[in-house]
Every structure is written in C-alpha cells, then in structure tokens.
Amino acid sequence: MNPLRRKPTDAELAILQVLWAEGPSTVRQIAEIMAEGGRESGYTTVLKTLQIMTEKRLVVRDESARTHVYSAASTEDQTQRQIVMDLLDKVFDGSAAKLVMQALAAKRTSPEELAEIRKLLNKPRGEER
C-alpha cells in the first residue's frame, strides 16, 4: 500500500472522488465534472488544488502531453483505510469496536449493509474483502 503523506482535505477528497470514478483526467475535465455535481470549483481553484495534491503525493501528474493529466496516487480503498486508521488512532484509541458502534449508532444502516457487515465479521482474519 502506498501510504498517504498527509491526510486529504475535503476539497482534495472531492477531486480524488472524480479521479477514482473517471480515471486519469485533465484539470478542465475535473472542474467540469465537479461543476455538474453542483460543487463550485473553477479551473484555477482545481489547478491550484491539484498542484498542492501533487506535492503531497496524493495525485500523479503526467506531463508527457501538452495538457497535463492527473491520476490518483492511491486507490479509493487504500485512501479510505488510511483515513480510518488515522481516525481510529486519534479518536477511538485504536478500538475498531468503538468506531463501528459509533458509526452504526450515528446513521440508520440498511439491511443490505448489515448483511455485508455480518459477512465481513464471519470471514477468517487476514482474508481480503
């Protein structure tokens, strides 16, 4: 797993979500998709954020063409796990049980989600999802 250098901000996560859904994209493509989704992000804001994200190693920039293309440096799953590990350590004293209990108490969970959670709990330790 490629560890994150720093935790992404909300704005950076929004850009990462576009890259995970759409794959490698230009600044213009990212800005347009975010605007379509109702998120106010102009070209220059997205460009500046991507420059910062490149420094933080959250994205990789392909400079081989005239228009630079950006890709997420880590998968969505890797990023989510890193954020959860950080949350576990900072807020829940490393206790996965406390985190899960709070998550389940905070928002209604669908029967499908509960079935998926049960299936995950029944898997032998060390087995991938």
PDB file of C-alpha atoms in Angstrom:
ATOM      1  CA  MET A   1       0.000   0.000   0.000  1.00  0.00           C
ATOM      2  CA  ASN A   2       1.265   3.462  -0.873  1.00  0.00           C
ATOM      3  CA  PRO A   3       0.835   5.430   2.377  1.00  0.00           C
ATOM      4  CA  LEU A   4      -0.515   8.936   2.185  1.00  0.00           C
ATOM      5  CA  ARG A   5       1.969  11.639   3.060  1.00  0.00           C
ATOM      6  CA  ARG A   6      -0.803  13.801   4.526  1.00  0.00           C
ATOM      7  CA  LYS A   7      -4.497  13.350   5.022  1.00  0.00           C
ATOM      8  CA  PRO A   8      -6.515  14.890   2.146  1.00  0.00           C
ATOM      9  CA  THR A   9      -8.727  17.909   2.830  1.00  0.00           C
ATOM     10  CA  ASP A  10     -12.428  17.906   1.879  1.00  0.00           C
ATOM     11  CA  ALA A  11     -11.633  19.716  -1.395  1.00  0.00           C
ATOM     12  CA  GLU A  12      -8.868  17.233  -2.180  1.00  0.00           C
ATOM     13  CA  LEU A  13     -11.183  14.300  -1.449  1.00  0.00           C
ATOM     14  CA  ALA A  14     -13.735  15.736  -3.875  1.00  0.00           C
ATOM     15  CA  ILE A  15     -11.082  15.772  -6.610  1.00  0.00           C
ATOM     16  CA  LEU A  16      -9.922  12.265  -5.696  1.00  0.00           C
ATOM     17  CA  GLN A  17     -13.512  11.027  -5.962  1.00  0.00           C
ATOM     18  CA  VAL A  18     -13.659  12.380  -9.522  1.00  0.00           C
ATOM     19  CA  LEU A  19     -10.361  10.696 -10.394  1.00  0.00           C
ATOM     20  CA  TRP A  20     -11.463   7.368  -8.878  1.00  0.00           C
ATOM     21  CA  ALA A  21     -14.751   7.469 -10.791  1.00  0.00           C
ATOM     22  CA  GLU A  22     -13.458   8.820 -14.110  1.00  0.00           C
ATOM     23  CA  GLY A  23      -9.825   7.722 -14.200  1.00  0.00           C
ATOM     24  CA  PRO A  24      -6.954   9.952 -15.354  1.00  0.00           C
ATOM     25  CA  SER A  25      -8.298  13.434 -16.160  1.00  0.00           C
ATOM     26  CA  THR A  26      -7.237  16.942 -17.075  1.00  0.00           C
ATOM     27  CA  VAL A  27      -7.867  19.971 -14.882  1.00  0.00           C
ATOM     28  CA  ARG A  28     -10.673  21.106 -17.197  1.00  0.00           C
ATOM     29  CA  GLN A  29     -12.382  17.696 -17.099  1.00  0.00           C
ATOM     30  CA  ILE A  30     -12.209  17.594 -13.297  1.00  0.00           C
ATOM     31  CA  ALA A  31     -13.566  21.153 -12.969  1.00  0.00           C
ATOM     32  CA  GLU A  32     -16.455  20.388 -15.365  1.00  0.00           C
ATOM     33  CA  ILE A  33     -17.428  17.167 -13.562  1.00  0.00           C
ATOM     34  CA  MET A  34     -17.343  18.925 -10.201  1.00  0.00           C
ATOM     35  CA  ALA A  35     -19.498  21.775 -11.560  1.00  0.00           C
ATOM     36  CA  GLU A  36     -22.009  19.251 -12.950  1.00  0.00           C
ATOM     37  CA  GLY A  37     -22.183  17.721  -9.480  1.00  0.00           C
ATOM     38  CA  GLY A  38     -23.108  21.094  -8.006  1.00  0.00           C
ATOM     39  CA  ARG A  39     -19.710  21.732  -6.469  1.00  0.00           C
ATOM     40  CA  GLU A  40     -18.412  25.241  -7.181  1.00  0.00           C
ATOM     41  CA  SER A  41     -14.844  24.746  -8.364  1.00  0.00           C
ATOM     42  CA  GLY A  42     -13.349  26.952 -11.012  1.00  0.00           C
ATOM     43  CA  TYR A  43     -10.481  25.917 -13.245  1.00  0.00           C
ATOM     44  CA  THR A  44      -7.838  27.891 -11.341  1.00  0.00           C
ATOM     45  CA  THR A  45      -9.035  26.554  -7.967  1.00  0.00           C
ATOM     46  CA  VAL A  46      -8.879  22.970  -9.215  1.00  0.00           C
ATOM     47  CA  LEU A  47      -5.453  23.597 -10.777  1.00  0.00           C
ATOM     48  CA  LYS A  48      -4.028  25.059  -7.565  1.00  0.00           C
ATOM     49  CA  THR A  49      -5.503  22.223  -5.502  1.00  0.00           C
ATOM     50  CA  LEU A  50      -4.012  19.639  -7.874  1.00  0.00           C
ATOM     51  CA  GLN A  51      -0.604  21.323  -7.611  1.00  0.00           C
ATOM     52  CA  ILE A  52      -0.781  21.022  -3.819  1.00  0.00           C
ATOM     53  CA  MET A  53      -2.001  17.427  -4.118  1.00  0.00           C
ATOM     54  CA  THR A  54       0.978  16.628  -6.360  1.00  0.00           C
ATOM     55  CA  GLU A  55       3.344  17.962  -3.680  1.00  0.00           C
ATOM     56  CA  LYS A  56       1.513  15.875  -1.063  1.00  0.00           C
ATOM     57  CA  ARG A  57       1.770  12.828  -3.364  1.00  0.00           C
ATOM     58  CA  LEU A  58      -1.990  12.375  -3.436  1.00  0.00           C
ATOM     59  CA  VAL A  59      -2.007  12.576  -7.242  1.00  0.00           C
ATOM     60  CA  VAL A  60       0.450  11.831 -10.021  1.00  0.00           C
ATOM     61  CA  ARG A  61       0.815  14.284 -12.921  1.00  0.00           C
ATOM     62  CA  ASP A  62       1.568  13.011 -16.438  1.00  0.00           C
ATOM     63  CA  GLU A  63       3.402  15.813 -18.251  1.00  0.00           C
ATOM     64  CA  SER A  64       4.055  13.890 -21.490  1.00  0.00           C
ATOM     65  CA  ALA A  65       1.311  15.736 -23.390  1.00  0.00           C
ATOM     66  CA  ARG A  66       0.692  19.474 -23.689  1.00  0.00           C
ATOM     67  CA  THR A  67      -2.283  19.169 -21.342  1.00  0.00           C
ATOM     68  CA  HIS A  68      -1.280  17.574 -18.063  1.00  0.00           C
ATOM     69  CA  VAL A  69      -3.272  14.561 -16.947  1.00  0.00           C
ATOM     70  CA  TYR A  70      -3.745  13.746 -13.259  1.00  0.00           C
ATOM     71  CA  SER A  71      -4.315  10.352 -11.642  1.00  0.00           C
ATOM     72  CA  ALA A  72      -4.933   9.357  -8.043  1.00  0.00           C
ATOM     73  CA  ALA A  73      -1.715   8.085  -6.446  1.00  0.00           C
ATOM     74  CA  SER A  74      -3.617   5.580  -4.276  1.00  0.00           C
ATOM     75  CA  THR A  75      -6.784   3.606  -4.790  1.00  0.00           C
ATOM     76  CA  GLU A  76     -10.016   4.651  -3.123  1.00  0.00           C
ATOM     77  CA  ASP A  77      -9.785   1.631  -0.808  1.00  0.00           C
ATOM     78  CA  GLN A  78      -6.199   2.462   0.230  1.00  0.00           C
ATOM     79  CA  THR A  79      -7.149   6.078   0.957  1.00  0.00           C
ATOM     80  CA  GLN A  80     -10.233   5.100   2.950  1.00  0.00           C
ATOM     81  CA  ARG A  81      -8.219   2.630   5.024  1.00  0.00           C
ATOM     82  CA  GLN A  82      -5.551   5.237   5.760  1.00  0.00           C
ATOM     83  CA  ILE A  83      -8.177   7.783   6.858  1.00  0.00           C
ATOM     84  CA  VAL A  84      -9.938   5.181   9.031  1.00  0.00           C
ATOM     85  CA  MET A  85      -6.634   4.147  10.639  1.00  0.00           C
ATOM     86  CA  ASP A  86      -5.922   7.805  11.410  1.00  0.00           C
ATOM     87  CA  LEU A  87      -9.427   8.235  12.870  1.00  0.00           C
ATOM     88  CA  LEU A  88      -9.074   5.039  14.922  1.00  0.00           C
ATOM     89  CA  ASP A  89      -5.828   6.234  16.461  1.00  0.00           C
ATOM     90  CA  LYS A  90      -6.867   9.850  17.080  1.00  0.00           C
ATOM     91  CA  VAL A  91     -10.463   9.474  18.233  1.00  0.00           C
ATOM     92  CA  PHE A  92     -11.108   5.873  19.274  1.00  0.00           C
ATOM     93  CA  ASP A  93      -7.822   4.975  20.992  1.00  0.00           C
ATOM     94  CA  GLY A  94      -7.218   2.292  18.350  1.00  0.00           C
ATOM     95  CA  SER A  95     -10.509   0.491  19.061  1.00  0.00           C
ATOM     96  CA  ALA A  96     -12.261  -0.701  15.912  1.00  0.00           C
ATOM     97  CA  ALA A  97     -15.222  -1.817  18.055  1.00  0.00           C
ATOM     98  CA  LYS A  98     -15.781   1.731  19.375  1.00  0.00           C
ATOM     99  CA  LEU A  99     -15.622   3.138  15.848  1.00  0.00           C
ATOM    100  CA  VAL A 100     -18.095   0.593  14.478  1.00  0.00           C
ATOM    101  CA  MET A 101     -20.537   1.074  17.371  1.00  0.00           C
ATOM    102  CA  GLN A 102     -20.487   4.856  16.897  1.00  0.00           C
ATOM    103  CA  ALA A 103     -20.869   4.530  13.120  1.00  0.00           C
ATOM    104  CA  LEU A 104     -23.859   2.195  13.483  1.00  0.00           C
ATOM    105  CA  ALA A 105     -25.465   4.410  16.135  1.00  0.00           C
ATOM    106  CA  ALA A 106     -24.961   7.609  14.120  1.00  0.00           C
ATOM    107  CA  LYS A 107     -26.893   6.646  10.996  1.00  0.00           C
ATOM    108  CA  ARG A 108     -29.542   4.133  10.023  1.00  0.00           C
ATOM    109  CA  THR A 109     -27.969   1.085   8.396  1.00  0.00           C
ATOM    110  CA  SER A 110     -29.789  -0.737   5.608  1.00  0.00           C
ATOM    111  CA  PRO A 111     -30.430  -4.490   5.874  1.00  0.00           C
ATOM    112  CA  GLU A 112     -28.085  -4.986   2.903  1.00  0.00           C
ATOM    113  CA  GLU A 113     -25.295  -3.109   4.661  1.00  0.00           C
ATOM    114  CA  LEU A 114     -25.854  -5.090   7.862  1.00  0.00           C
ATOM    115  CA  ALA A 115     -25.674  -8.353   5.885  1.00  0.00           C
ATOM    116  CA  GLU A 116     -22.392  -7.199   4.329  1.00  0.00           C
ATOM    117  CA  ILE A 117     -21.020  -6.297   7.779  1.00  0.00           C
ATOM    118  CA  ARG A 118     -22.027  -9.731   9.137  1.00  0.00           C
ATOM    119  CA  LYS A 119     -20.325 -11.440   6.200  1.00  0.00           C
ATOM    120  CA  LEU A 120     -17.152  -9.445   6.818  1.00  0.00           C
ATOM    121  CA  LEU A 121     -17.208 -10.309  10.540  1.00  0.00           C
ATOM    122  CA  ASN A 122     -17.553 -14.032   9.731  1.00  0.00           C
ATOM    123  CA  LYS A 123     -14.514 -14.101   7.412  1.00  0.00           C
ATOM    124  CA  PRO A 124     -11.310 -15.566   8.819  1.00  0.00           C
ATOM    125  CA  ARG A 125      -8.769 -12.938   9.932  1.00  0.00           C
ATOM    126  CA  GLY A 126      -6.271 -11.889   7.296  1.00  0.00           C
ATOM    127  CA  GLU A 127      -8.552 -12.759   4.385  1.00  0.00           C
ATOM    128  CA  GLU A 128      -9.048  -9.861   1.970  1.00  0.00           C
ATOM    129  CA  ARG A 129     -12.508  -8.408   1.336  1.00  0.00           C
TER     130      ARG A 129
END
